[in-house]
PDB file of C-alpha atoms in Angstrom:
ATOM      1  CA  MET A 207      13.969 -17.790 -19.951  1.00 26.00           C
ATOM      2  CA  PHE A 208      11.778 -20.614 -18.231  1.00 28.00           C
ATOM      3  CA  CYS A 209      11.717 -24.241 -19.358  1.00 26.00           C
ATOM      4  CA  ASN A 210      10.543 -27.391 -17.547  1.00 27.00           C
ATOM      5  CA  GLY A 211      11.303 -26.119 -14.208  1.00 30.00           C
ATOM      6  CA  PHE A 212      14.868 -24.753 -15.047  1.00 34.00           C
ATOM      7  CA  VAL A 213      15.920 -21.224 -14.523  1.00 38.00           C
ATOM      8  CA  PHE A 214      18.356 -19.960 -17.119  1.00 36.00           C
ATOM      9  CA  PHE A 215      20.563 -17.041 -16.244  1.00 38.00           C
ATOM     10  CA  ARG A 216      21.552 -14.506 -18.604  1.00 37.00           C
ATOM     11  CA  PRO A 217      24.886 -13.068 -17.300  1.00 37.00           C
ATOM     12  CA  LEU A 218      25.180  -9.343 -17.128  1.00 37.00           C
ATOM     13  CA  THR A 219      27.375  -7.730 -19.852  1.00 39.00           C
ATOM     14  CA  GLY A 220      30.840  -8.693 -19.017  1.00 40.00           C
ATOM     15  CA  GLY A 221      29.828 -10.022 -15.635  1.00 41.00           C
ATOM     16  CA  SER A 222      30.633 -13.573 -14.275  1.00 40.00           C
ATOM     17  CA  CYS A 223      27.999 -15.928 -14.406  1.00 39.00           C
ATOM     18  CA  ASP A 224      29.701 -17.748 -11.344  1.00 43.00           C
ATOM     19  CA  ARG A 225      29.164 -14.883  -9.185  1.00 43.00           C
ATOM     20  CA  LEU A 226      25.521 -14.562 -10.302  1.00 42.00           C
ATOM     21  CA  VAL A 227      24.766 -18.160  -9.783  1.00 44.00           C
ATOM     22  CA  THR A 228      26.343 -18.028  -6.077  1.00 47.00           C
ATOM     23  CA  CYS A 229      24.210 -14.982  -5.482  1.00 46.00           C
ATOM     24  CA  CYS A 230      20.933 -16.595  -6.807  1.00 49.00           C
ATOM     25  CA  GLN A 231      21.956 -19.866  -4.964  1.00 49.00           C
ATOM     26  CA  ARG A 232      21.962 -18.094  -1.727  1.00 50.00           C
ATOM     27  CA  PHE A 233      18.710 -16.283  -2.564  1.00 48.00           C
ATOM     28  CA  LEU A 234      16.838 -19.305  -3.744  1.00 49.00           C
ATOM     29  CA  SER A 235      18.113 -21.448  -0.865  1.00 47.00           C
ATOM     30  CA  ASN A 236      15.913 -19.351   1.701  1.00 45.00           C
ATOM     31  CA  PRO A 237      12.471 -20.632   2.518  1.00 41.00           C
ATOM     32  CA  PRO A 238      10.045 -20.982   0.834  1.00 40.00           C
ATOM     33  CA  TYR A 239      12.173 -22.144  -2.129  1.00 38.00           C
ATOM     34  CA  LYS A 240      13.718 -25.715  -2.275  1.00 36.00           C
ATOM     35  CA  CYS A 241      16.260 -25.901  -4.864  1.00 38.00           C
ATOM     36  CA  HIS A 242      18.726 -28.394  -6.339  1.00 38.00           C
ATOM     37  CA  PHE A 243      21.531 -26.774  -8.159  1.00 40.00           C
ATOM     38  CA  ALA A 244      23.032 -27.927 -11.402  1.00 40.00           C
ATOM     39  CA  SER A 245      26.433 -27.471 -12.323  1.00 39.00           C
ATOM     40  CA  SER A 246      27.384 -23.533 -12.600  1.00 39.00           C
ATOM     41  CA  SER A 247      28.848 -24.245 -16.071  1.00 39.00           C
ATOM     42  CA  HIS A 248      25.219 -24.893 -17.359  1.00 39.00           C
ATOM     43  CA  ASN A 249      24.115 -21.907 -15.452  1.00 39.00           C
ATOM     44  CA  LYS A 250      20.821 -23.220 -14.524  1.00 40.00           C
ATOM     45  CA  ILE A 251      19.004 -24.323 -11.300  1.00 44.00           C
ATOM     46  CA  ALA A 252      16.353 -26.803 -10.941  1.00 40.00           C
ATOM     47  CA  LEU A 253      13.796 -26.036  -8.876  1.00 36.00           C
ATOM     48  CA  ASP A 254      11.589 -28.290  -6.427  1.00 34.00           C
ATOM     49  CA  LYS A 255       7.891 -27.203  -5.710  1.00 30.00           C
ATOM     50  CA  VAL A 256       8.159 -23.751  -7.052  1.00 35.00           C
ATOM     51  CA  ASN A 257       8.061 -22.310 -10.460  1.00 32.00           C
ATOM     52  CA  ILE A 258       9.725 -18.777 -10.329  1.00 37.00           C
ATOM     53  CA  ILE A 259      11.214 -16.671 -13.334  1.00 33.00           C
ATOM     54  CA  VAL A 260      14.435 -14.872 -12.684  1.00 36.00           C
ATOM     55  CA  ASN A 261      15.426 -12.685 -15.283  1.00 30.00           C
ATOM     56  CA  ILE A 262      18.813 -11.010 -14.508  1.00 34.00           C
ATOM     57  CA  CYS A 263      19.375  -7.380 -15.893  1.00 36.00           C
ATOM     58  CA  SER A 264      20.560  -3.957 -14.950  1.00 38.00           C
ATOM     59  CA  VAL A 265      17.362  -1.963 -15.664  1.00 48.00           C
ATOM     60  CA  LYS A 266      17.033  -0.337 -12.109  1.00 77.00           C
ATOM     61  CA  GLU A 267      19.822   1.338 -10.564  1.00 90.00           C
ATOM     62  CA  ILE A 268      19.479   2.350  -6.732  1.00 93.00           C
ATOM     63  CA  LYS A 269      20.422   5.627  -5.532  1.00 95.00           C
ATOM     64  CA  PHE A 270      20.376   7.193  -2.157  1.00 96.00           C
ATOM     65  CA  TYR A 271      18.369  10.338  -1.281  1.00 97.00           C
ATOM     66  CA  LYS A 272      20.665  13.398  -0.373  1.00 97.00           C
ATOM     67  CA  THR A 273      19.250  16.345   1.590  1.00 96.00           C
ATOM     68  CA  GLN A 274      19.929  19.744   0.639  1.00 94.00           C
ATOM     69  CA  SER A 275      22.681  20.055   3.315  1.00 95.00           C
ATOM     70  CA  GLY A 276      24.352  17.064   1.596  1.00 95.00           C
ATOM     71  CA  LYS A 277      23.491  14.345   4.131  1.00 96.00           C
ATOM     72  CA  VAL A 278      22.634  10.906   2.766  1.00 97.00           C
ATOM     73  CA  PRO A 279      20.409   9.313   5.175  1.00 97.00           C
ATOM     74  CA  VAL A 280      20.438   5.607   3.857  1.00 97.00           C
ATOM     75  CA  LYS A 281      24.146   5.744   3.985  1.00 96.00           C
ATOM     76  CA  GLU A 282      24.271   6.919   7.693  1.00 97.00           C
ATOM     77  CA  PHE A 283      21.539   4.164   8.482  1.00 97.00           C
ATOM     78  CA  LEU A 284      24.048   1.532   6.664  1.00 96.00           C
ATOM     79  CA  ASP A 285      27.112   2.768   8.492  1.00 96.00           C
ATOM     80  CA  SER A 286      24.989   2.416  11.801  1.00 96.00           C
ATOM     81  CA  LEU A 287      24.496  -1.178  11.532  1.00 96.00           C
ATOM     82  CA  SER A 288      26.774  -4.094  12.375  1.00 95.00           C
ATOM     83  CA  SER A 289      28.826  -5.580   9.669  1.00 94.00           C
ATOM     84  CA  LYS A 290      26.923  -8.634   9.549  1.00 95.00           C
ATOM     85  CA  HIS A 291      23.508  -6.856   9.319  1.00 96.00           C
ATOM     86  CA  ALA A 292      25.007  -4.238   6.833  1.00 95.00           C
ATOM     87  CA  GLN A 293      25.966  -7.047   4.720  1.00 95.00           C
ATOM     88  CA  LYS A 294      22.679  -8.758   4.510  1.00 96.00           C
ATOM     89  CA  VAL A 295      20.998  -5.408   3.768  1.00 96.00           C
ATOM     90  CA  ILE A 296      23.446  -4.731   0.910  1.00 95.00           C
ATOM     91  CA  TRP A 297      22.994  -8.321  -0.423  1.00 95.00           C
ATOM     92  CA  VAL A 298      19.117  -7.451  -0.613  1.00 95.00           C
ATOM     93  CA  LEU A 299      19.854  -4.057  -2.317  1.00 94.00           C
ATOM     94  CA  GLU A 300      21.795  -5.945  -4.913  1.00 92.00           C
ATOM     95  CA  LEU A 301      18.928  -8.396  -5.408  1.00 90.00           C
ATOM     96  CA  VAL A 302      16.499  -5.589  -5.941  1.00 89.00           C
ATOM     97  CA  GLU A 303      18.837  -3.708  -8.479  1.00 88.00           C
ATOM     98  CA  ARG A 304      19.519  -6.960 -10.625  1.00 85.00           C
ATOM     99  CA  LEU A 305      16.206  -8.970 -10.639  1.00 84.00           C
ATOM    100  CA  ASN A 306      13.398  -8.053 -12.778  1.00 78.00           C
ATOM    101  CA  GLN A 307      11.048 -10.007 -10.677  1.00 81.00           C
ATOM    102  CA  ILE A 308      11.811  -9.350  -7.123  1.00 85.00           C
ATOM    103  CA  PRO A 309      10.030 -11.612  -4.331  1.00 86.00           C
ATOM    104  CA  VAL A 310       7.902  -9.688  -2.076  1.00 87.00           C
ATOM    105  CA  GLN A 311       9.890 -10.960   1.082  1.00 90.00           C
ATOM    106  CA  TYR A 312      12.620  -8.594  -0.374  1.00 92.00           C
ATOM    107  CA  PHE A 313      10.782  -5.549  -1.994  1.00 92.00           C
ATOM    108  CA  LYS A 314       7.062  -4.579  -1.306  1.00 91.00           C
ATOM    109  CA  LYS A 315       4.946  -1.561  -2.201  1.00 92.00           C
ATOM    110  CA  LEU A 316       3.341  -0.104   0.855  1.00 95.00           C
ATOM    111  CA  LYS A 317      -0.375   0.499   0.823  1.00 94.00           C
ATOM    112  CA  ASN A 318      -2.053   3.702   1.445  1.00 95.00           C
ATOM    113  CA  THR A 319       1.197   5.661   0.644  1.00 95.00           C
ATOM    114  CA  ASP A 320       2.387   8.023  -2.123  1.00 94.00           C
ATOM    115  CA  ASN A 321       3.832   5.006  -4.061  1.00 93.00           C
ATOM    116  CA  ILE A 322       6.364   4.350  -1.246  1.00 96.00           C
ATOM    117  CA  TRP A 323       8.111   0.734  -1.310  1.00 94.00           C
ATOM    118  CA  GLU A 324      10.334  -0.846   1.186  1.00 95.00           C
ATOM    119  CA  VAL A 325      13.524  -2.746   0.854  1.00 95.00           C
ATOM    120  CA  ARG A 326      12.894  -5.665   3.448  1.00 95.00           C
ATOM    121  CA  ALA A 327      15.831  -7.577   5.054  1.00 96.00           C
ATOM    122  CA  ARG A 328      15.974  -9.938   7.830  1.00 95.00           C
ATOM    123  CA  VAL A 329      19.044 -11.166   9.834  1.00 94.00           C
ATOM    124  CA  GLY A 330      17.823 -13.630  12.634  1.00 93.00           C
ATOM    125  CA  SER A 331      15.251 -11.862  14.575  1.00 93.00           C
ATOM    126  CA  ASN A 332      16.243  -8.361  13.374  1.00 95.00           C
ATOM    127  CA  SER A 333      14.251  -7.168  10.493  1.00 96.00           C
ATOM    128  CA  PHE A 334      15.514  -3.856   8.666  1.00 97.00           C
ATOM    129  CA  ARG A 335      13.830  -1.799   6.305  1.00 97.00           C
ATOM    130  CA  ILE A 336      14.675   1.099   3.582  1.00 97.00           C
ATOM    131  CA  LEU A 337      11.855   2.891   2.317  1.00 97.00           C
ATOM    132  CA  GLY A 338      11.966   4.919  -1.164  1.00 96.00           C
ATOM    133  CA  PHE A 339      10.249   5.207  -4.446  1.00 94.00           C
ATOM    134  CA  ILE A 340      10.625   4.657  -8.165  1.00 91.00           C
ATOM    135  CA  ASP A 341      11.653   7.498 -10.104  1.00 91.00           C
ATOM    136  CA  GLY A 342      10.655   6.644 -13.859  1.00 84.00           C
ATOM    137  CA  ASP A 343      11.829   3.325 -15.483  1.00 78.00           C
ATOM    138  CA  GLU A 344      15.514   3.461 -14.336  1.00 81.00           C
ATOM    139  CA  PHE A 345      16.070   4.568 -10.714  1.00 89.00           C
ATOM    140  CA  ILE A 346      14.892   3.374  -7.237  1.00 91.00           C
ATOM    141  CA  ILE A 347      15.699   6.508  -4.521  1.00 95.00           C
ATOM    142  CA  LEU A 348      15.939   5.162  -1.316  1.00 96.00           C
ATOM    143  CA  THR A 349      15.372   7.779   1.295  1.00 97.00           C
ATOM    144  CA  ASN A 350      15.253   6.466   5.101  1.00 98.00           C
ATOM    145  CA  GLY A 351      16.194   3.113   6.784  1.00 97.00           C
ATOM    146  CA  PHE A 352      15.455   2.030  10.376  1.00 97.00           C
ATOM    147  CA  SER A 353      15.183  -1.258  12.496  1.00 96.00           C
ATOM    148  CA  LYS A 354      11.758  -2.630  12.485  1.00 92.00           C
ATOM    149  CA  LYS A 355      10.391  -3.354  15.814  1.00 89.00           C
ATOM    150  CA  SER A 356       6.674  -3.954  15.364  1.00 88.00           C
ATOM    151  CA  GLN A 357       4.445  -5.761  12.807  1.00 86.00           C
ATOM    152  CA  LYS A 358       3.403  -2.503  10.853  1.00 90.00           C
ATOM    153  CA  THR A 359       5.743  -0.033   9.338  1.00 93.00           C
ATOM    154  CA  PRO A 360       5.798   3.106  11.560  1.00 95.00           C
ATOM    155  CA  LYS A 361       3.789   6.038  10.125  1.00 96.00           C
ATOM    156  CA  LYS A 362       6.522   8.549  10.893  1.00 97.00           C
ATOM    157  CA  GLU A 363       8.912   6.552   8.777  1.00 97.00           C
ATOM    158  CA  ILE A 364       6.229   6.461   5.923  1.00 97.00           C
ATOM    159  CA  LYS A 365       5.595  10.205   6.198  1.00 98.00           C
ATOM    160  CA  LEU A 366       9.480  10.995   6.372  1.00 98.00           C
ATOM    161  CA  ALA A 367       9.738   8.987   2.916  1.00 98.00           C
ATOM    162  CA  GLU A 368       6.865  10.727   1.278  1.00 98.00           C
ATOM    163  CA  LYS A 369       8.439  14.123   2.496  1.00 98.00           C
ATOM    164  CA  ARG A 370      11.866  13.402   1.030  1.00 98.00           C
ATOM    165  CA  LYS A 371       9.993  12.006  -2.134  1.00 97.00           C
ATOM    166  CA  ALA A 372       8.410  15.392  -2.592  1.00 97.00           C
ATOM    167  CA  ASP A 373      11.631  17.095  -2.037  1.00 96.00           C
ATOM    168  CA  TYR A 374      13.453  15.145  -4.284  1.00 96.00           C
ATOM    169  CA  LEU A 375      11.000  15.701  -7.087  1.00 95.00           C
ATOM    170  CA  SER A 376      10.841  19.254  -6.231  1.00 94.00           C
ATOM    171  CA  ARG A 377      14.519  19.696  -6.775  1.00 93.00           C
ATOM    172  CA  LYS A 378      14.845  17.577  -9.883  1.00 91.00           C
ATOM    173  CA  ARG A 379      11.828  19.631 -11.505  1.00 89.00           C
ATOM    174  CA  GLY A 380      13.992  22.766 -10.628  1.00 85.00           C
ATOM    175  CA  LYS A 381      17.162  21.615 -12.331  1.00 76.00           C
ATOM    176  CA  THR A 382      15.190  21.001 -15.827  1.00 54.00           C
TER     177      THR A 382
END
């Protein structure tokens, strides 16, 4: 609910508003957002210069793609990161899973692809990407992750995500 420059949070069923406000404080404190935080007991954040609607819900669930041999490439990628880097990537994944409207700095649809999306995390000068796709209205399937070294997303990573998407959907159709 948005009203006069305030964002009101609706807690998840059985969830704690304090944890939610803490998460959103970190999120909204990053540029380009400048915020003044009201008491967490009021569950609202006064925004300065930016009007943003933040609806918290559990509509999407993130799942990791699993190969036919049982490997989980995104889990392997996360395990390869330092704890500091992994912590930031996981924090971004939580935002993607919980927010209805996700800022493009964290989740973006890639152009000229087969509906491939990228989860975007940055720690200092290090950029990390996890590619995937949306399966229906409920799931985001993440297929592969990598450290981004250049301005453009490498075509081989996009092709890998598209190949794994096709494999996932093919196996899903085979089960029904």
